[in-house]
Each structure stands twice: as C-alpha cells, then as structure tokens.
Coordinates of C-alpha atoms in Angstrom, one line a residue:
M118 CA -2.2 21.8 -27.4
R119 CA -5.8 20.4 -27.5
E120 CA -8.2 21.2 -24.7
V121 CA -10.2 18.3 -23.3
L122 CA -12.7 17.7 -20.5
V123 CA -11.3 16.3 -17.3
E124 CA -13.3 13.1 -17.8
E125 CA -11.8 12.7 -21.2
A126 CA -8.3 13.0 -19.8
I127 CA -9.1 10.4 -17.1
A128 CA -10.7 8.0 -19.7
H129 CA -7.6 8.3 -21.9
A130 CA -5.4 7.6 -18.9
R131 CA -7.3 4.4 -18.2
T132 CA -6.9 3.2 -21.8
R133 CA -3.2 3.7 -21.4
E134 CA -3.2 1.7 -18.1
A135 CA -1.8 4.7 -16.3
S136 CA -1.6 4.6 -12.5
D137 CA -1.7 8.4 -12.1
V138 CA -2.9 11.5 -14.0
Y139 CA -1.6 15.0 -13.4
L140 CA -3.8 18.0 -14.2
C141 CA -3.1 21.7 -14.0
A142 CA -5.2 24.2 -15.8
G143 CA -3.4 25.5 -18.9
E144 CA -0.5 23.0 -18.5
P145 CA 0.0 19.7 -20.4
T146 CA -1.7 16.7 -18.9
A147 CA 0.7 14.0 -17.8
L148 CA 0.3 10.3 -17.3
L149 CA 2.4 7.9 -15.1
V150 CA 2.6 4.6 -16.9
G151 CA 4.9 1.9 -15.5
K152 CA 6.7 4.5 -13.3
K153 CA 7.5 6.6 -16.4
L154 CA 6.0 10.0 -16.9
Y155 CA 4.4 10.8 -20.3
P156 CA 3.4 14.4 -21.0
Q157 CA 0.4 14.7 -23.3
E158 CA -0.6 17.1 -26.1
T159 CA -3.8 17.9 -24.1
T160 CA -4.7 20.3 -21.3
V161 CA -7.8 21.2 -19.3
S162 CA -9.4 24.6 -18.7
P163 CA -9.6 26.3 -15.3
D164 CA -13.4 26.4 -15.4
D165 CA -13.7 22.7 -16.3
L166 CA -11.2 21.6 -13.7
E167 CA -13.1 23.6 -11.1
R168 CA -16.3 22.1 -12.3
F169 CA -14.9 18.6 -11.9
L170 CA -13.5 19.3 -8.4
E171 CA -16.9 20.6 -7.3
A172 CA -18.5 17.4 -8.5
C173 CA -15.9 15.6 -6.3
G174 CA -17.0 17.5 -3.2
I175 CA -14.5 20.4 -3.2
R176 CA -17.0 23.3 -3.1
D177 CA -17.5 26.4 -1.0
L178 CA -17.9 25.7 2.7
S179 CA -17.2 22.0 2.2
Q180 CA -14.8 20.2 4.5
P181 CA -12.3 19.4 1.7
K182 CA -12.4 23.1 0.6
Q183 CA -11.7 24.2 4.1
R184 CA -8.8 21.8 4.4
L185 CA -7.4 23.1 1.2
K186 CA -7.6 26.6 2.5
N187 CA -6.3 25.9 6.0
H188 CA -3.6 23.2 5.2
G189 CA -2.7 23.9 1.6
F190 CA -3.9 20.6 0.3
C191 CA -6.8 18.1 0.5
V192 CA -7.4 14.5 -0.4
V193 CA -10.8 13.2 -1.7
D194 CA -12.1 10.0 -3.2
H195 CA -14.3 9.9 -6.3
A196 CA -15.7 7.2 -8.5
D197 CA -16.9 6.8 -12.0
S198 CA -18.2 3.9 -14.0
A199 CA -14.7 2.6 -14.6
G200 CA -13.5 2.6 -11.0
T201 CA -12.4 4.7 -8.1
M202 CA -9.8 7.5 -7.8
R203 CA -8.0 9.4 -5.2
L204 CA -7.4 13.1 -5.8
T205 CA -4.7 15.1 -4.1
V206 CA -5.4 18.8 -4.6
T207 CA -3.2 21.8 -4.1
R208 CA -3.4 25.4 -5.3
P209 CA 0.0 26.9 -6.0
G210 CA -0.2 30.5 -7.2
G211 CA -4.0 30.4 -6.9
R212 CA -4.7 27.7 -9.6
Y213 CA -5.6 24.1 -9.0
D214 CA -3.0 21.4 -9.3
V215 CA -4.4 17.9 -9.1
S216 CA -2.8 14.4 -9.0
I217 CA -5.2 11.5 -9.4
R218 CA -4.4 7.9 -8.4
L219 CA -6.6 5.6 -10.5
Q220 CA -8.0 2.3 -9.2
G221 CA -10.2 -0.4 -10.8
A222 CA -13.9 -0.8 -10.1
E223 CA -13.2 -3.9 -8.0
P224 CA -10.5 -5.0 -5.7
P225 CA -7.9 -7.1 -7.6
E226 CA -7.9 -10.9 -7.4
L227 CA -4.7 -12.0 -5.5
E228 CA -3.4 -14.1 -8.4
S229 CA -3.7 -11.3 -10.9
L230 CA -1.1 -9.2 -9.0
G231 CA 1.8 -11.5 -9.9
W232 CA 3.3 -11.8 -6.4
P233 CA 4.8 -15.2 -5.2
A234 CA 2.1 -17.8 -4.6
N235 CA 3.1 -18.4 -1.0
I236 CA 1.9 -14.9 0.0
A237 CA -1.6 -16.3 -0.3
E238 CA -0.9 -18.5 2.7
F239 CA -1.1 -15.4 5.0
A240 CA -4.8 -15.2 4.3
K241 CA -5.3 -18.6 5.9
L242 CA -3.6 -17.8 9.2
P243 CA -5.9 -17.9 12.3
K244 CA -4.0 -15.1 14.1
G245 CA -0.7 -13.2 14.2
L246 CA 0.9 -10.0 12.8
V247 CA 1.8 -9.8 9.1
V248 CA 4.0 -6.8 8.1
I249 CA 4.0 -5.7 4.5
T250 CA 6.8 -3.2 3.6
G251 CA 8.0 -1.2 0.7
P252 CA 8.4 2.3 -0.6
G253 CA 5.4 4.3 -2.0
G254 CA 4.1 2.8 -5.2
S255 CA 5.5 -0.7 -4.5
G256 CA 2.1 -2.4 -4.5
K257 CA 1.3 -2.6 -0.7
T258 CA -2.3 -1.3 -1.0
S259 CA -3.1 -3.6 -3.9
L260 CA -1.6 -6.6 -2.2
L261 CA -3.6 -5.8 1.0
S262 CA -6.8 -5.5 -1.1
G263 CA -6.0 -8.8 -2.8
L264 CA -5.5 -10.6 0.5
V265 CA -8.7 -9.1 1.9
R266 CA -10.7 -10.3 -1.1
R267 CA -9.2 -13.8 -0.7
I268 CA -10.2 -13.8 3.0
L269 CA -13.7 -12.7 2.2
E270 CA -14.1 -15.2 -0.6
V271 CA -13.2 -18.1 1.7
G272 CA -15.7 -16.6 4.1
G273 CA -16.7 -17.0 7.7
R274 CA -14.5 -14.2 9.1
P275 CA -15.6 -10.7 10.1
L276 CA -12.9 -8.2 9.0
W277 CA -12.2 -4.5 9.7
M278 CA -10.2 -2.3 7.3
L279 CA -8.6 0.9 8.6
E280 CA -7.5 3.2 5.7
S281 CA -6.7 6.8 5.0
P282 CA -8.9 6.9 3.0
P283 CA -10.3 3.6 1.6
E284 CA -9.1 3.0 -2.0
F285 CA -11.3 0.0 -2.9
R286 CA -14.8 -0.8 -1.9
H287 CA -15.1 -4.4 -0.9
A288 CA -18.2 -6.5 -1.1
H289 CA -18.9 -8.9 1.8
R290 CA -18.7 -12.0 -0.5
Q291 CA -18.8 -14.9 1.9
G292 CA -17.4 -13.0 4.9
R293 CA -18.2 -9.6 6.5
V294 CA -16.1 -6.5 5.9
T295 CA -16.4 -3.0 7.5
Q296 CA -14.2 -0.2 6.0
Y297 CA -13.3 2.8 8.1
S298 CA -11.7 6.0 7.1
V299 CA -8.9 7.3 9.4
G300 CA -7.7 10.9 9.9
L301 CA -9.2 14.3 9.8
D302 CA -13.0 14.0 9.4
G303 CA -12.6 10.2 9.3
D304 CA -14.4 7.5 11.3
F305 CA -11.4 7.3 13.7
P306 CA -8.9 10.1 14.4
S307 CA -5.9 7.7 14.1
Y308 CA -5.0 4.2 13.2
A309 CA -4.2 3.5 16.8
H310 CA -7.8 4.4 17.9
G311 CA -9.2 2.1 15.2
V312 CA -7.1 -0.8 16.2
V313 CA -8.0 -0.4 19.9
A314 CA -11.7 -0.4 18.9
A315 CA -11.1 -3.5 16.9
M316 CA -9.7 -5.3 20.0
T317 CA -13.1 -5.0 21.7
A318 CA -15.2 -5.8 18.7
T319 CA -16.2 -9.3 17.4
V320 CA -13.8 -9.0 14.5
E321 CA -11.2 -11.6 13.6
V322 CA -9.1 -9.8 11.0
V323 CA -7.8 -6.2 11.2
V324 CA -6.1 -4.5 8.2
V325 CA -4.1 -1.4 9.1
G326 CA -3.4 0.9 6.1
E327 CA -0.1 2.2 7.5
A328 CA 2.0 2.2 10.7
T329 CA 3.9 5.4 10.9
E330 CA 4.3 5.7 14.6
A331 CA 4.9 3.7 17.8
D332 CA 1.2 3.8 19.0
V333 CA 0.0 2.1 15.9
A334 CA 2.6 -0.6 16.0
R335 CA 2.0 -1.4 19.6
A336 CA -1.8 -1.5 19.2
A337 CA -1.4 -3.8 16.2
L338 CA 0.8 -6.1 18.2
D339 CA -1.6 -6.1 21.1
A340 CA -4.5 -7.0 18.8
A341 CA -2.4 -10.0 17.5
R342 CA -1.8 -11.0 21.1
L343 CA -5.5 -11.1 21.7
G344 CA -6.0 -13.5 18.8
K345 CA -6.7 -11.3 15.8
L346 CA -5.0 -11.7 12.4
V347 CA -3.5 -8.3 11.8
F348 CA -2.1 -7.0 8.5
V349 CA -0.1 -3.7 8.7
T350 CA 2.0 -1.8 6.1
M351 CA 5.2 0.1 6.8
H352 CA 7.6 2.2 4.8
A353 CA 10.7 0.0 5.2
G354 CA 13.2 -1.4 2.7
N355 CA 13.3 -5.0 3.8
T356 CA 12.6 -7.3 6.7
V357 CA 15.5 -6.2 8.8
Q358 CA 14.7 -2.5 8.4
A359 CA 11.1 -3.1 9.4
L360 CA 12.0 -5.0 12.6
E361 CA 14.6 -2.4 13.4
Q362 CA 12.0 0.3 13.1
L363 CA 9.7 -1.6 15.4
A364 CA 12.5 -1.9 17.9
T365 CA 13.2 1.9 17.6
W366 CA 9.5 2.6 18.4
G367 CA 9.9 0.6 21.7
V368 CA 7.9 -2.4 20.7
S369 CA 8.5 -5.3 23.0
M370 CA 10.7 -7.6 20.9
T371 CA 9.8 -10.6 23.2
Q372 CA 6.1 -10.0 22.4
L373 CA 6.9 -9.4 18.7
A374 CA 8.7 -12.8 18.6
Q375 CA 5.5 -14.4 20.0
E376 CA 3.1 -12.8 17.5
I377 CA 5.0 -12.1 14.3
A378 CA 3.7 -14.3 11.4
G379 CA 5.8 -12.9 8.6
V380 CA 7.2 -10.0 6.7
V381 CA 6.9 -9.3 3.0
S382 CA 8.9 -6.5 1.3
L383 CA 7.6 -5.4 -2.1
R384 CA 8.9 -3.7 -5.2
L385 CA 7.3 -2.9 -8.6
I386 CA 10.0 -2.6 -11.2
P387 CA 9.9 -1.5 -14.8
K388 CA 9.5 -4.6 -16.9
L389 CA 11.4 -5.2 -20.1
G390 CA 8.8 -4.9 -22.9
G391 CA 6.6 -2.6 -20.8
G392 CA 4.6 -2.8 -17.6
L393 CA 5.7 -3.5 -14.0
Q394 CA 7.3 -6.6 -12.6
P395 CA 6.7 -7.5 -9.0
A396 CA 9.6 -8.6 -6.8
A397 CA 9.3 -9.6 -3.1
E398 CA 11.4 -10.5 -0.1
M399 CA 9.7 -13.1 2.1
W400 CA 10.6 -13.8 5.7
L401 CA 8.8 -16.5 7.8
P402 CA 9.6 -17.0 11.5
D403 CA 11.7 -20.0 12.5
D404 CA 13.3 -20.8 15.9
A405 CA 16.6 -19.3 15.0
S406 CA 15.1 -16.1 13.7
L407 CA 12.8 -15.7 16.7
A408 CA 15.8 -16.2 19.1
L409 CA 17.6 -13.3 17.3
I410 CA 14.5 -11.0 17.7
R411 CA 14.2 -11.8 21.4
S412 CA 17.8 -11.1 22.1
R413 CA 18.1 -7.3 22.7
D414 CA 21.9 -7.4 22.0
A415 CA 21.6 -9.3 18.7
D416 CA 22.3 -7.7 15.3
L417 CA 19.1 -8.2 13.3
E418 CA 21.2 -8.3 10.1
G419 CA 21.7 -12.0 11.2
L420 CA 18.1 -12.5 10.0
R421 CA 19.4 -12.1 6.4
E422 CA 21.3 -15.4 6.7
R423 CA 18.1 -17.1 7.9
I424 CA 16.2 -15.7 4.9
K425 CA 18.9 -16.9 2.5
S426 CA 18.6 -20.4 3.9
G427 CA 15.4 -20.9 1.9
H428 CA 12.5 -22.9 3.4
G429 CA 10.0 -20.6 1.6
M430 CA 12.0 -17.5 2.3
N431 CA 14.1 -15.3 0.0
T432 CA 15.9 -12.0 0.1
L433 CA 14.8 -9.1 -2.1
E434 CA 18.2 -9.2 -3.8
S435 CA 17.8 -12.9 -4.7
A436 CA 14.4 -12.2 -6.2
L437 CA 15.8 -9.3 -8.2
R438 CA 18.7 -11.4 -9.4
M439 CA 16.3 -14.1 -10.6
L440 CA 14.3 -11.6 -12.5
W441 CA 17.4 -10.1 -14.1
K442 CA 18.8 -13.5 -15.0
G443 CA 15.4 -14.4 -16.4
E444 CA 15.5 -11.2 -18.6
K445 CA 12.4 -9.7 -16.9
I446 CA 14.2 -6.6 -15.8
T447 CA 17.5 -4.8 -16.5
H448 CA 20.6 -5.3 -14.4
E449 CA 20.6 -1.6 -13.7
D450 CA 17.1 -1.7 -12.3
A451 CA 17.9 -4.9 -10.3
K452 CA 20.6 -3.0 -8.5
R453 CA 18.7 0.3 -8.2
Y454 CA 15.8 -1.4 -6.4
A455 CA 17.9 -3.5 -4.1
V456 CA 18.6 -2.6 -0.5
K457 CA 22.1 -4.2 -0.9
P458 CA 23.0 -3.8 -4.6
G459 CA 26.2 -5.8 -4.1
E460 CA 24.2 -8.9 -3.5
V461 CA 22.5 -8.7 -6.9
L462 CA 25.9 -9.2 -8.6

C-alpha cells in the first residue's frame, strides 16, 4: 500500500468526482463515488493526518479539539483551491478517523443539478413556506444552494442562510446574502433562534438548513406568515410524511394550509452507466389539498391522489417509474428508493 499526503488523497478524490473521502492513519483510503465505496491502494501516515487536521484548526486548546475531547467528535470546514470540504473527525482507539464531504469552489447553478425545471419557480415566489425533503445524501443542500444562487442572480432581495455549518460560500451577485452558522460555537445557538432573528430583520428570504424539532418548524411557519419566503429541509420520505411530521410537532395545520407553497421530495439514485440520477416528487397546493390539510380528521394519504392528478405535480414513484422505463436506472433501484415500491410496478 502506497503512502500519500492527505492533500494528494483529496486531489485524487476530486479527479474521481467522489462526494466523500474516508481517511484513517495506516488504513486504506476510501472514496464514495455515486453512492458506491471504492477502497484505494493508498494510505496516510498518523503524522501527516495530524498535520492536516492542525491546518484545519484542530489543534491543542482550540474549540474543535475541545469538542473532540468532550463529545467524541467534531465537525470543521476547510477550503483549498479546488473548493470547500466538511470534516467529521472522531478518534476511536486513540487514532484519528476522518470523513470528508467535498464541495465545489462555487455554489452550483440550478440547471446543472438535473432536477425538474419547475423547481426553479420556487425562487420566484414572493413569500410562503417551501419544504425540501429526503434522506441524507439526496441532494437537499445542493438544491438549496442552487435556489439561493438563482435568487441572488435575479437580485433585489436580501437573504439569510442558517446552516450547521455553511457548506458553500455565496457571493452577493445582484442580491444580498448573509450566511450564519448554527449550533455549538455558531452565530446562533439553534435554527429556531436564527429564524426568530430573521423575522425582525429587513430580510425577505430565509433558508433553514434543517428542521429537526417543533420549535424550528413553528418559527419557519411564523416567518412565512410575516411575509418571508422560507425554505426549510426535513428528513422525510415524501410529501405526506413531511406534513405528518409537522402535524406531530403540533404545527397549526390551519396556518400551514395558509402559508405552504410546496413540498419537494428528493432522491439521488445510481445511474446506469455511472453517476447519480436525480428523482423528485413535487406537490403544489390546490384547493382540495389545502382542505385536506385543514381538516384535522383527514387522512393525509389522500394528498397522494391529488399529486397523481398532475397539474405540475408527480409522486416520487411515478418519477422513478419514468426513469426506469427510460433506462436511466435499474428496476431494482427504482423500487429500493421508493416509499411505496408497489406503485413503481
């Protein structure tokens, strides 16, 4: 096994278009490419890995080093000439284990991501709540960054981004963007605190990195009620699951029906021939759907019938079926990534 510098391992990962690099001193380097793990015939030394981590800010008496000591892990951002990266660092058995999520030097252009074209319409909305859902690694962060870039390119709107931590650094372009870090040692202790601050600021668009609890969801909805355009991500499988989670958190469904502007559910699926293929469920509010949301006794599964009716909407399963029929993905993957595999056929 050949020993390389950490920077060489990262540069090689970028040439392979890897999304993630896994490093542990003395162990084979591994790359995640298109959701498949590829062990390499290279490794890094303990001294070089420690040198690199110190350059990233993980040094004695530093806050990241203290978090690593007290909590068992730390997360830091770093940048090189090719782009940014997020490091998650642990120390099992006394040696560093590092996973690195790679990002480009600039936020992606919305069209380059391959999502349905009508998603871009959300960037034009004057106000409302847009929910973007999907499991980890489904493209939520990249889509948010693409939408933010589009809003800033059109210009004329001040925008706040609340992230934990920021993954892309946005230029103002024709608008105005302020990026805040959320969490331990961040600019705000929580997403909810950041959204509440945005309500009183002269900001028109608020981007919330993730809603994982009721306080965040309620604050986001309140911000939309006050006339902000709010984007928020959630870990939910589809539209129905996202709305059911909001209901479980005690969000006012009457208020939600007034402010919700749409839900997009994302997947990134291994593509035949290599790479990743985007697939998305799209729900847009109509009178029948909003009546279901307002009715506390209604089964939200009824929304699926509204989504199936078309009018710019589609279920995740119909998107997967089209990709399979179009020979973009395998039938096995179409069913594996579906919430309701039986509807893929």
